[in-house]
Amino acid sequence: MARASSNFVCQSCGNSTSKWSGRCEACGEWNTIVEEAPLSDGPAGKTLGQAKGRAAKLTDLSHPEAPPPRTACGIGELDRVLGGGLVPGSAILVGGDPGIGKSTLLLQAAAAFANAGLKVIYASGEEASAQVRMRAQRLDLAQAPVKLAAETNLRDILTTLEQEKPALAIVDSIQTMWADNVGSAPGSVGQVRAAAHELTSFAKKRNTSVIMVGHVTKDGQIAGPRVVEHMVDTVLYFEGERGHQFRILRSVKNRFGPADEIGVFEMTGAGLSEVGNPSALFLSERGTPAPGSVVFSGIEGTRPVLVEFQALVAPSPHSQPRRTVVGWDGGRLAMILAVLEARCGIPFAGLDVYLNVAGGMKVGEPAADLAVAAALLSAREDVALPPETVVFGEISLSGALRPVGQTENRLKEAQKLGFSTAILPKGGKAKSGDMTLTEMADLASVVGEVFGAG
């Protein structure tokens, strides 16, 4: 049987072609296509359908085994994002920008799990053991019973894990691992895919939890093929702005707990410290209420979080006004501006619009629509909302306001932080308690009753 021909794979997006070219047709990047050897056909040249294998073991769903116990490390925010603790045999992928604190977080986690009774091995492909020990001394973790390894050869790492049989292995990072049975260079799509597959298979066979660190691209996605995120059980993103001390560990996939859960940390000289009340932290720098400032009560995972939206509307000296957004979706901003103009008669032509989520937080839920519209109106009309007011609600293209989920939890969190008034859509299942609720049917009512415009 003829051997399969080689594939040419883009190292940026993973697109596969039958011939080499200077530019990838899928992502447009230059000089990223390399040749990768195909997988072997199997024993004696047989294909998978011809070779006889072993029968797979079947189990009865009506008699399930007891779920394995989770291990909590004592870092409350990390345990929350993991779904309550570390599950034996799980494969976890952690991604984040360079210098954001991934290695610091995982070294602190390794020490915490080791102190909780787990046997932990920290394998670094980017730093020498002495460098990791220096960081451990700076974080006051030098006495933690964590074993270190500085190695990039995947076969050597797996052999060590086979001998040591740890409960938790941390690999920093997956892009530096080199599998000698793959012909491409370290960090390429083939190498990353092979290393992730071997480490995930080892985790399932030996009941060892494996945490892999992944680099991210300029778009914020984990570098390498997307299939790596499908292989693992949990995908975590470590986010934050360089100018802020806040760091957010966000779960985007979790087979053992709720997705979209967040853990909030604060970067200090002694490492990362967990933040038990993120709402108070994000609003700590909020001074006297000014036009364009609106507090939004949102839901991140299972917890309510209050953040401040800041808007600035100014006359534009250019023929094409600017629309700048930080921490929110620019497409939804354009939609809200169109609804304000078409349904409420509030034009933004000839005006620059700047929108920012204070504290480096990224908000993605549609419930922030009404808070953004209120911030834009407040900035345009130069009218500040009362300081004790929170706003949330979804805006439809017709200008109607739609109720959002977990209204009661949003109001409870706002009341706990001293807010006494809420502007929200009409028709939701809201219990006022001691708060004054201002329910609106459509955006035109907010424009007229709250800001006296339109």
PDB file of N, CA and C in Angstrom, residues 309-398:
ATOM      1  N   PHE A 309     -19.237  51.121  34.472  1.00  0.00           N
ATOM      2  CA  PHE A 309     -19.082  51.503  33.067  1.00  0.00           C
ATOM      3  C   PHE A 309     -18.820  53.001  33.002  1.00  0.00           C
ATOM      4  N   GLN A 310     -17.813  53.384  32.222  1.00  0.00           N
ATOM      5  CA  GLN A 310     -17.474  54.793  32.043  1.00  0.00           C
ATOM      6  C   GLN A 310     -17.589  55.148  30.563  1.00  0.00           C
ATOM      7  N   ALA A 311     -18.307  56.218  30.274  1.00  0.00           N
ATOM      8  CA  ALA A 311     -18.498  56.664  28.894  1.00  0.00           C
ATOM      9  C   ALA A 311     -18.089  58.122  28.761  1.00  0.00           C
ATOM     10  N   LEU A 312     -17.557  58.450  27.598  1.00  0.00           N
ATOM     11  CA  LEU A 312     -17.202  59.833  27.271  1.00  0.00           C
ATOM     12  C   LEU A 312     -17.683  60.115  25.862  1.00  0.00           C
ATOM     13  N   VAL A 313     -18.474  61.178  25.713  1.00  0.00           N
ATOM     14  CA  VAL A 313     -18.990  61.602  24.415  1.00  0.00           C
ATOM     15  C   VAL A 313     -18.521  63.026  24.165  1.00  0.00           C
ATOM     16  N   ALA A 314     -17.773  63.223  23.079  1.00  0.00           N
ATOM     17  CA  ALA A 314     -17.188  64.533  22.795  1.00  0.00           C
ATOM     18  C   ALA A 314     -17.301  64.836  21.313  1.00  0.00           C
ATOM     19  N   PRO A 315     -17.381  66.121  20.939  1.00  0.00           N
ATOM     20  CA  PRO A 315     -17.411  66.472  19.507  1.00  0.00           C
ATOM     21  C   PRO A 315     -16.165  65.972  18.789  1.00  0.00           C
ATOM     22  N   SER A 316     -16.362  65.439  17.604  1.00  0.00           N
ATOM     23  CA  SER A 316     -15.249  64.857  16.850  1.00  0.00           C
ATOM     24  C   SER A 316     -14.682  65.869  15.862  1.00  0.00           C
ATOM     25  N   PRO A 317     -13.353  66.066  15.829  1.00  0.00           N
ATOM     26  CA  PRO A 317     -12.761  66.946  14.833  1.00  0.00           C
ATOM     27  C   PRO A 317     -12.589  66.279  13.484  1.00  0.00           C
ATOM     28  N   HIS A 318     -12.899  64.982  13.401  1.00  0.00           N
ATOM     29  CA  HIS A 318     -12.695  64.218  12.169  1.00  0.00           C
ATOM     30  C   HIS A 318     -14.030  63.970  11.479  1.00  0.00           C
ATOM     31  N   SER A 319     -13.931  63.678  10.188  1.00  0.00           N
ATOM     32  CA  SER A 319     -15.151  63.391   9.428  1.00  0.00           C
ATOM     33  C   SER A 319     -15.755  62.050   9.835  1.00  0.00           C
ATOM     34  N   GLN A 320     -14.913  61.130  10.298  1.00  0.00           N
ATOM     35  CA  GLN A 320     -15.377  59.827  10.758  1.00  0.00           C
ATOM     36  C   GLN A 320     -15.207  59.757  12.270  1.00  0.00           C
ATOM     37  N   PRO A 321     -16.288  59.870  13.061  1.00  0.00           N
ATOM     38  CA  PRO A 321     -16.153  59.839  14.526  1.00  0.00           C
ATOM     39  C   PRO A 321     -15.573  58.515  15.013  1.00  0.00           C
ATOM     40  N   ARG A 322     -14.877  58.577  16.138  1.00  0.00           N
ATOM     41  CA  ARG A 322     -14.242  57.390  16.699  1.00  0.00           C
ATOM     42  C   ARG A 322     -15.215  56.654  17.621  1.00  0.00           C
ATOM     43  N   ARG A 323     -15.080  55.327  17.626  1.00  0.00           N
ATOM     44  CA  ARG A 323     -15.843  54.461  18.531  1.00  0.00           C
ATOM     45  C   ARG A 323     -14.817  53.533  19.198  1.00  0.00           C
ATOM     46  N   THR A 324     -14.430  53.831  20.420  1.00  0.00           N
ATOM     47  CA  THR A 324     -13.394  53.086  21.124  1.00  0.00           C
ATOM     48  C   THR A 324     -14.003  52.383  22.332  1.00  0.00           C
ATOM     49  N   VAL A 325     -13.770  51.065  22.437  1.00  0.00           N
ATOM     50  CA  VAL A 325     -14.354  50.252  23.510  1.00  0.00           C
ATOM     51  C   VAL A 325     -13.248  49.454  24.189  1.00  0.00           C
ATOM     52  N   VAL A 326     -13.248  49.435  25.513  1.00  0.00           N
ATOM     53  CA  VAL A 326     -12.321  48.624  26.296  1.00  0.00           C
ATOM     54  C   VAL A 326     -13.134  47.803  27.298  1.00  0.00           C
ATOM     55  N   GLY A 327     -13.046  46.477  27.194  1.00  0.00           N
ATOM     56  CA  GLY A 327     -13.730  45.600  28.135  1.00  0.00           C
ATOM     57  C   GLY A 327     -15.128  45.201  27.747  1.00  0.00           C
ATOM     58  N   TRP A 328     -15.584  45.577  26.554  1.00  0.00           N
ATOM     59  CA  TRP A 328     -16.929  45.208  26.102  1.00  0.00           C
ATOM     60  C   TRP A 328     -16.898  44.974  24.612  1.00  0.00           C
ATOM     61  N   ASP A 329     -18.008  44.498  24.053  1.00  0.00           N
ATOM     62  CA  ASP A 329     -18.083  44.172  22.637  1.00  0.00           C
ATOM     63  C   ASP A 329     -18.380  45.428  21.811  1.00  0.00           C
ATOM     64  N   GLY A 330     -17.503  45.745  20.868  1.00  0.00           N
ATOM     65  CA  GLY A 330     -17.707  46.919  20.030  1.00  0.00           C
ATOM     66  C   GLY A 330     -18.920  46.809  19.131  1.00  0.00           C
ATOM     67  N   GLY A 331     -19.289  45.584  18.736  1.00  0.00           N
ATOM     68  CA  GLY A 331     -20.473  45.406  17.902  1.00  0.00           C
ATOM     69  C   GLY A 331     -21.757  45.761  18.634  1.00  0.00           C
ATOM     70  N   ARG A 332     -21.861  45.406  19.913  1.00  0.00           N
ATOM     71  CA  ARG A 332     -23.060  45.752  20.680  1.00  0.00           C
ATOM     72  C   ARG A 332     -23.117  47.256  20.938  1.00  0.00           C
ATOM     73  N   LEU A 333     -21.954  47.905  21.071  1.00  0.00           N
ATOM     74  CA  LEU A 333     -21.972  49.360  21.221  1.00  0.00           C
ATOM     75  C   LEU A 333     -22.571  50.016  19.984  1.00  0.00           C
ATOM     76  N   ALA A 334     -22.167  49.558  18.795  1.00  0.00           N
ATOM     77  CA  ALA A 334     -22.738  50.106  17.564  1.00  0.00           C
ATOM     78  C   ALA A 334     -24.239  49.865  17.495  1.00  0.00           C
ATOM     79  N   MET A 335     -24.700  48.708  17.965  1.00  0.00           N
ATOM     80  CA  MET A 335     -26.132  48.411  17.961  1.00  0.00           C
ATOM     81  C   MET A 335     -26.891  49.355  18.893  1.00  0.00           C
ATOM     82  N   ILE A 336     -26.361  49.599  20.089  1.00  0.00           N
ATOM     83  CA  ILE A 336     -27.048  50.465  21.039  1.00  0.00           C
ATOM     84  C   ILE A 336     -27.085  51.901  20.529  1.00  0.00           C
ATOM     85  N   LEU A 337     -26.004  52.362  19.907  1.00  0.00           N
ATOM     86  CA  LEU A 337     -26.009  53.707  19.327  1.00  0.00           C
ATOM     87  C   LEU A 337     -27.070  53.824  18.234  1.00  0.00           C
ATOM     88  N   ALA A 338     -27.232  52.762  17.434  1.00  0.00           N
ATOM     89  CA  ALA A 338     -28.250  52.788  16.376  1.00  0.00           C
ATOM     90  C   ALA A 338     -29.657  52.794  16.970  1.00  0.00           C
ATOM     91  N   VAL A 339     -29.887  52.024  18.039  1.00  0.00           N
ATOM     92  CA  VAL A 339     -31.212  51.996  18.671  1.00  0.00           C
ATOM     93  C   VAL A 339     -31.530  53.353  19.296  1.00  0.00           C
ATOM     94  N   LEU A 340     -30.542  53.973  19.945  1.00  0.00           N
ATOM     95  CA  LEU A 340     -30.766  55.292  20.535  1.00  0.00           C
ATOM     96  C   LEU A 340     -31.148  56.324  19.483  1.00  0.00           C
ATOM     97  N   GLU A 341     -30.547  56.226  18.318  1.00  0.00           N
ATOM     98  CA  GLU A 341     -30.850  57.207  17.277  1.00  0.00           C
ATOM     99  C   GLU A 341     -32.169  56.904  16.578  1.00  0.00           C
ATOM    100  N   ALA A 342     -32.404  55.609  16.267  1.00  0.00           N
ATOM    101  CA  ALA A 342     -33.594  55.255  15.491  1.00  0.00           C
ATOM    102  C   ALA A 342     -34.859  55.242  16.343  1.00  0.00           C
ATOM    103  N   ARG A 343     -34.789  54.779  17.580  1.00  0.00           N
ATOM    104  CA  ARG A 343     -35.988  54.608  18.399  1.00  0.00           C
ATOM    105  C   ARG A 343     -36.215  55.734  19.394  1.00  0.00           C
ATOM    106  N   CYS A 344     -35.135  56.452  19.740  1.00  0.00           N
ATOM    107  CA  CYS A 344     -35.272  57.478  20.780  1.00  0.00           C
ATOM    108  C   CYS A 344     -34.950  58.879  20.288  1.00  0.00           C
ATOM    109  N   GLY A 345     -34.486  59.005  19.053  1.00  0.00           N
ATOM    110  CA  GLY A 345     -34.176  60.324  18.512  1.00  0.00           C
ATOM    111  C   GLY A 345     -32.956  60.977  19.135  1.00  0.00           C
ATOM    112  N   ILE A 346     -32.001  60.184  19.606  1.00  0.00           N
ATOM    113  CA  ILE A 346     -30.765  60.710  20.195  1.00  0.00           C
ATOM    114  C   ILE A 346     -29.635  60.465  19.201  1.00  0.00           C
ATOM    115  N   PRO A 347     -29.207  61.461  18.427  1.00  0.00           N
ATOM    116  CA  PRO A 347     -28.152  61.236  17.429  1.00  0.00           C
ATOM    117  C   PRO A 347     -26.759  61.299  18.059  1.00  0.00           C
ATOM    118  N   PHE A 348     -25.863  60.497  17.505  1.00  0.00           N
ATOM    119  CA  PHE A 348     -24.457  60.530  17.910  1.00  0.00           C
ATOM    120  C   PHE A 348     -23.556  60.828  16.721  1.00  0.00           C
ATOM    121  N   ALA A 349     -24.125  61.324  15.642  1.00  0.00           N
ATOM    122  CA  ALA A 349     -23.329  61.698  14.481  1.00  0.00           C
ATOM    123  C   ALA A 349     -22.446  62.902  14.822  1.00  0.00           C
ATOM    124  N   GLY A 350     -21.210  62.822  14.411  1.00  0.00           N
ATOM    125  CA  GLY A 350     -20.271  63.895  14.689  1.00  0.00           C
ATOM    126  C   GLY A 350     -19.727  63.888  16.106  1.00  0.00           C
ATOM    127  N   LEU A 351     -19.954  62.817  16.845  1.00  0.00           N
ATOM    128  CA  LEU A 351     -19.495  62.724  18.235  1.00  0.00           C
ATOM    129  C   LEU A 351     -18.597  61.505  18.393  1.00  0.00           C
ATOM    130  N   ASP A 352     -17.450  61.702  19.032  1.00  0.00           N
ATOM    131  CA  ASP A 352     -16.601  60.576  19.403  1.00  0.00           C
ATOM    132  C   ASP A 352     -17.187  59.899  20.636  1.00  0.00           C
ATOM    133  N   VAL A 353     -17.162  58.562  20.658  1.00  0.00           N
ATOM    134  CA  VAL A 353     -17.707  57.795  21.777  1.00  0.00           C
ATOM    135  C   VAL A 353     -16.612  56.873  22.314  1.00  0.00           C
ATOM    136  N   TYR A 354     -16.350  56.992  23.603  1.00  0.00           N
ATOM    137  CA  TYR A 354     -15.377  56.138  24.289  1.00  0.00           C
ATOM    138  C   TYR A 354     -16.099  55.417  25.426  1.00  0.00           C
ATOM    139  N   LEU A 355     -15.890  54.110  25.508  1.00  0.00           N
ATOM    140  CA  LEU A 355     -16.532  53.301  26.550  1.00  0.00           C
ATOM    141  C   LEU A 355     -15.478  52.431  27.214  1.00  0.00           C
ATOM    142  N   ASN A 356     -15.504  52.383  28.547  1.00  0.00           N
ATOM    143  CA  ASN A 356     -14.501  51.639  29.302  1.00  0.00           C
ATOM    144  C   ASN A 356     -15.162  50.943  30.480  1.00  0.00           C
ATOM    145  N   VAL A 357     -14.705  49.698  30.750  1.00  0.00           N
ATOM    146  CA  VAL A 357     -15.109  48.980  31.958  1.00  0.00           C
ATOM    147  C   VAL A 357     -13.986  49.153  32.964  1.00  0.00           C
ATOM    148  N   ALA A 358     -14.249  49.806  34.074  1.00  0.00           N
ATOM    149  CA  ALA A 358     -13.209  50.144  35.035  1.00  0.00           C
ATOM    150  C   ALA A 358     -12.648  48.893  35.697  1.00  0.00           C
ATOM    151  N   GLY A 359     -11.363  48.929  36.019  1.00  0.00           N
ATOM    152  CA  GLY A 359     -10.724  47.844  36.754  1.00  0.00           C
ATOM    153  C   GLY A 359     -10.163  46.739  35.906  1.00  0.00           C
ATOM    154  N   GLY A 360     -10.233  46.843  34.564  1.00  0.00           N
ATOM    155  CA  GLY A 360      -9.710  45.779  33.713  1.00  0.00           C
ATOM    156  C   GLY A 360     -10.637  44.602  33.538  1.00  0.00           C
ATOM    157  N   MET A 361     -11.870  44.716  33.966  1.00  0.00           N
ATOM    158  CA  MET A 361     -12.852  43.633  33.840  1.00  0.00           C
ATOM    159  C   MET A 361     -13.367  43.569  32.402  1.00  0.00           C
ATOM    160  N   LYS A 362     -13.679  42.360  31.932  1.00  0.00           N
ATOM    161  CA  LYS A 362     -14.290  42.168  30.620  1.00  0.00           C
ATOM    162  C   LYS A 362     -15.700  41.633  30.817  1.00  0.00           C
ATOM    163  N   VAL A 363     -16.679  42.345  30.281  1.00  0.00           N
ATOM    164  CA  VAL A 363     -18.094  41.991  30.436  1.00  0.00           C
ATOM    165  C   VAL A 363     -18.611  41.500  29.091  1.00  0.00           C
ATOM    166  N   GLY A 364     -19.315  40.365  29.101  1.00  0.00           N
ATOM    167  CA  GLY A 364     -19.812  39.814  27.849  1.00  0.00           C
ATOM    168  C   GLY A 364     -21.304  39.583  27.804  1.00  0.00           C
ATOM    169  N   GLU A 365     -22.015  39.704  28.929  1.00  0.00           N
ATOM    170  CA  GLU A 365     -23.438  39.352  28.916  1.00  0.00           C
ATOM    171  C   GLU A 365     -24.298  40.499  28.373  1.00  0.00           C
ATOM    172  N   PRO A 366     -25.400  40.170  27.675  1.00  0.00           N
ATOM    173  CA  PRO A 366     -26.285  41.209  27.122  1.00  0.00           C
ATOM    174  C   PRO A 366     -26.975  42.053  28.176  1.00  0.00           C
ATOM    175  N   ALA A 367     -26.987  41.615  29.432  1.00  0.00           N
ATOM    176  CA  ALA A 367     -27.644  42.381  30.491  1.00  0.00           C
ATOM    177  C   ALA A 367     -26.998  43.737  30.715  1.00  0.00           C
ATOM    178  N   ALA A 368     -25.807  43.945  30.157  1.00  0.00           N
ATOM    179  CA  ALA A 368     -25.129  45.234  30.313  1.00  0.00           C
ATOM    180  C   ALA A 368     -25.614  46.283  29.321  1.00  0.00           C
ATOM    181  N   ASP A 369     -26.530  45.921  28.417  1.00  0.00           N
ATOM    182  CA  ASP A 369     -26.983  46.878  27.394  1.00  0.00           C
ATOM    183  C   ASP A 369     -27.525  48.163  28.007  1.00  0.00           C
ATOM    184  N   LEU A 370     -28.417  48.020  28.990  1.00  0.00           N
ATOM    185  CA  LEU A 370     -29.066  49.198  29.564  1.00  0.00           C
ATOM    186  C   LEU A 370     -28.056  50.060  30.322  1.00  0.00           C
ATOM    187  N   ALA A 371     -27.090  49.430  30.993  1.00  0.00           N
ATOM    188  CA  ALA A 371     -26.061  50.204  31.688  1.00  0.00           C
ATOM    189  C   ALA A 371     -25.210  50.989  30.706  1.00  0.00           C
ATOM    190  N   VAL A 372     -24.890  50.398  29.556  1.00  0.00           N
ATOM    191  CA  VAL A 372     -24.111  51.107  28.536  1.00  0.00           C
ATOM    192  C   VAL A 372     -24.914  52.269  27.967  1.00  0.00           C
ATOM    193  N   ALA A 373     -26.202  52.028  27.665  1.00  0.00           N
ATOM    194  CA  ALA A 373     -27.037  53.109  27.141  1.00  0.00           C
ATOM    195  C   ALA A 373     -27.165  54.240  28.158  1.00  0.00           C
ATOM    196  N   ALA A 374     -27.309  53.913  29.446  1.00  0.00           N
ATOM    197  CA  ALA A 374     -27.402  54.943  30.477  1.00  0.00           C
ATOM    198  C   ALA A 374     -26.103  55.728  30.591  1.00  0.00           C
ATOM    199  N   ALA A 375     -24.965  55.040  30.462  1.00  0.00           N
ATOM    200  CA  ALA A 375     -23.681  55.735  30.514  1.00  0.00           C
ATOM    201  C   ALA A 375     -23.514  56.679  29.332  1.00  0.00           C
ATOM    202  N   LEU A 376     -23.927  56.229  28.139  1.00  0.00           N
ATOM    203  CA  LEU A 376     -23.832  57.089  26.957  1.00  0.00           C
ATOM    204  C   LEU A 376     -24.738  58.310  27.090  1.00  0.00           C
ATOM    205  N   LEU A 377     -25.971  58.100  27.552  1.00  0.00           N
ATOM    206  CA  LEU A 377     -26.889  59.221  27.725  1.00  0.00           C
ATOM    207  C   LEU A 377     -26.403  60.177  28.803  1.00  0.00           C
ATOM    208  N   SER A 378     -25.865  59.629  29.882  1.00  0.00           N
ATOM    209  CA  SER A 378     -25.354  60.474  30.959  1.00  0.00           C
ATOM    210  C   SER A 378     -24.214  61.349  30.482  1.00  0.00           C
ATOM    211  N   ALA A 379     -23.311  60.756  29.659  1.00  0.00           N
ATOM    212  CA  ALA A 379     -22.182  61.539  29.146  1.00  0.00           C
ATOM    213  C   ALA A 379     -22.642  62.567  28.125  1.00  0.00           C
ATOM    214  N   ARG A 380     -23.602  62.188  27.270  1.00  0.00           N
ATOM    215  CA  ARG A 380     -24.039  63.116  26.215  1.00  0.00           C
ATOM    216  C   ARG A 380     -24.835  64.281  26.789  1.00  0.00           C
ATOM    217  N   GLU A 381     -25.705  63.992  27.759  1.00  0.00           N
ATOM    218  CA  GLU A 381     -26.554  65.034  28.334  1.00  0.00           C
ATOM    219  C   GLU A 381     -25.899  65.742  29.514  1.00  0.00           C
ATOM    220  N   ASP A 382     -24.694  65.260  29.925  1.00  0.00           N
ATOM    221  CA  ASP A 382     -23.962  65.856  31.045  1.00  0.00           C
ATOM    222  C   ASP A 382     -24.809  65.812  32.328  1.00  0.00           C
ATOM    223  N   VAL A 383     -25.436  64.651  32.559  1.00  0.00           N
ATOM    224  CA  VAL A 383     -26.277  64.440  33.738  1.00  0.00           C
ATOM    225  C   VAL A 383     -25.767  63.193  34.460  1.00  0.00           C
ATOM    226  N   ALA A 384     -25.389  63.342  35.715  1.00  0.00           N
ATOM    227  CA  ALA A 384     -24.890  62.208  36.488  1.00  0.00           C
ATOM    228  C   ALA A 384     -26.040  61.483  37.170  1.00  0.00           C
ATOM    229  N   LEU A 385     -25.999  60.154  37.135  1.00  0.00           N
ATOM    230  CA  LEU A 385     -26.989  59.364  37.863  1.00  0.00           C
ATOM    231  C   LEU A 385     -26.719  59.458  39.366  1.00  0.00           C
ATOM    232  N   PRO A 386     -27.731  59.270  40.195  1.00  0.00           N
ATOM    233  CA  PRO A 386     -27.509  59.248  41.650  1.00  0.00           C
ATOM    234  C   PRO A 386     -26.480  58.195  42.022  1.00  0.00           C
ATOM    235  N   PRO A 387     -25.639  58.458  43.018  1.00  0.00           N
ATOM    236  CA  PRO A 387     -24.531  57.531  43.330  1.00  0.00           C
ATOM    237  C   PRO A 387     -24.975  56.173  43.847  1.00  0.00           C
ATOM    238  N   GLU A 388     -26.208  56.057  44.341  1.00  0.00           N
ATOM    239  CA  GLU A 388     -26.644  54.785  44.930  1.00  0.00           C
ATOM    240  C   GLU A 388     -27.481  53.962  43.948  1.00  0.00           C
ATOM    241  N   THR A 389     -27.316  54.175  42.626  1.00  0.00           N
ATOM    242  CA  THR A 389     -28.152  53.535  41.612  1.00  0.00           C
ATOM    243  C   THR A 389     -27.351  52.497  40.824  1.00  0.00           C
ATOM    244  N   VAL A 390     -27.949  51.316  40.625  1.00  0.00           N
ATOM    245  CA  VAL A 390     -27.393  50.310  39.729  1.00  0.00           C
ATOM    246  C   VAL A 390     -28.356  50.120  38.564  1.00  0.00           C
ATOM    247  N   VAL A 391     -27.801  49.681  37.423  1.00  0.00           N
ATOM    248  CA  VAL A 391     -28.592  49.561  36.192  1.00  0.00           C
ATOM    249  C   VAL A 391     -28.263  48.218  35.538  1.00  0.00           C
ATOM    250  N   PHE A 392     -29.283  47.518  35.043  1.00  0.00           N
ATOM    251  CA  PHE A 392     -29.064  46.321  34.235  1.00  0.00           C
ATOM    252  C   PHE A 392     -30.306  46.031  33.424  1.00  0.00           C
ATOM    253  N   GLY A 393     -30.127  45.379  32.275  1.00  0.00           N
ATOM    254  CA  GLY A 393     -31.233  45.042  31.383  1.00  0.00           C
ATOM    255  C   GLY A 393     -30.744  44.880  29.962  1.00  0.00           C
ATOM    256  N   GLU A 394     -31.473  44.090  29.182  1.00  0.00           N
ATOM    257  CA  GLU A 394     -31.124  43.853  27.783  1.00  0.00           C
ATOM    258  C   GLU A 394     -32.001  44.710  26.877  1.00  0.00           C
ATOM    259  N   ILE A 395     -31.416  45.231  25.808  1.00  0.00           N
ATOM    260  CA  ILE A 395     -32.130  46.102  24.869  1.00  0.00           C
ATOM    261  C   ILE A 395     -32.335  45.356  23.557  1.00  0.00           C
ATOM    262  N   SER A 396     -33.566  45.333  23.069  1.00  0.00           N
ATOM    263  CA  SER A 396     -33.852  44.734  21.766  1.00  0.00           C
ATOM    264  C   SER A 396     -33.764  45.796  20.679  1.00  0.00           C
ATOM    265  N   LEU A 397     -33.762  45.369  19.418  1.00  0.00           N
ATOM    266  CA  LEU A 397     -33.646  46.312  18.305  1.00  0.00           C
ATOM    267  C   LEU A 397     -34.875  47.201  18.191  1.00  0.00           C
ATOM    268  N   SER A 398     -35.983  46.786  18.754  1.00  0.00           N
ATOM    269  CA  SER A 398     -37.180  47.627  18.732  1.00  0.00           C
ATOM    270  C   SER A 398     -37.139  48.717  19.793  1.00  0.00           C
TER     271      SER A 398
END
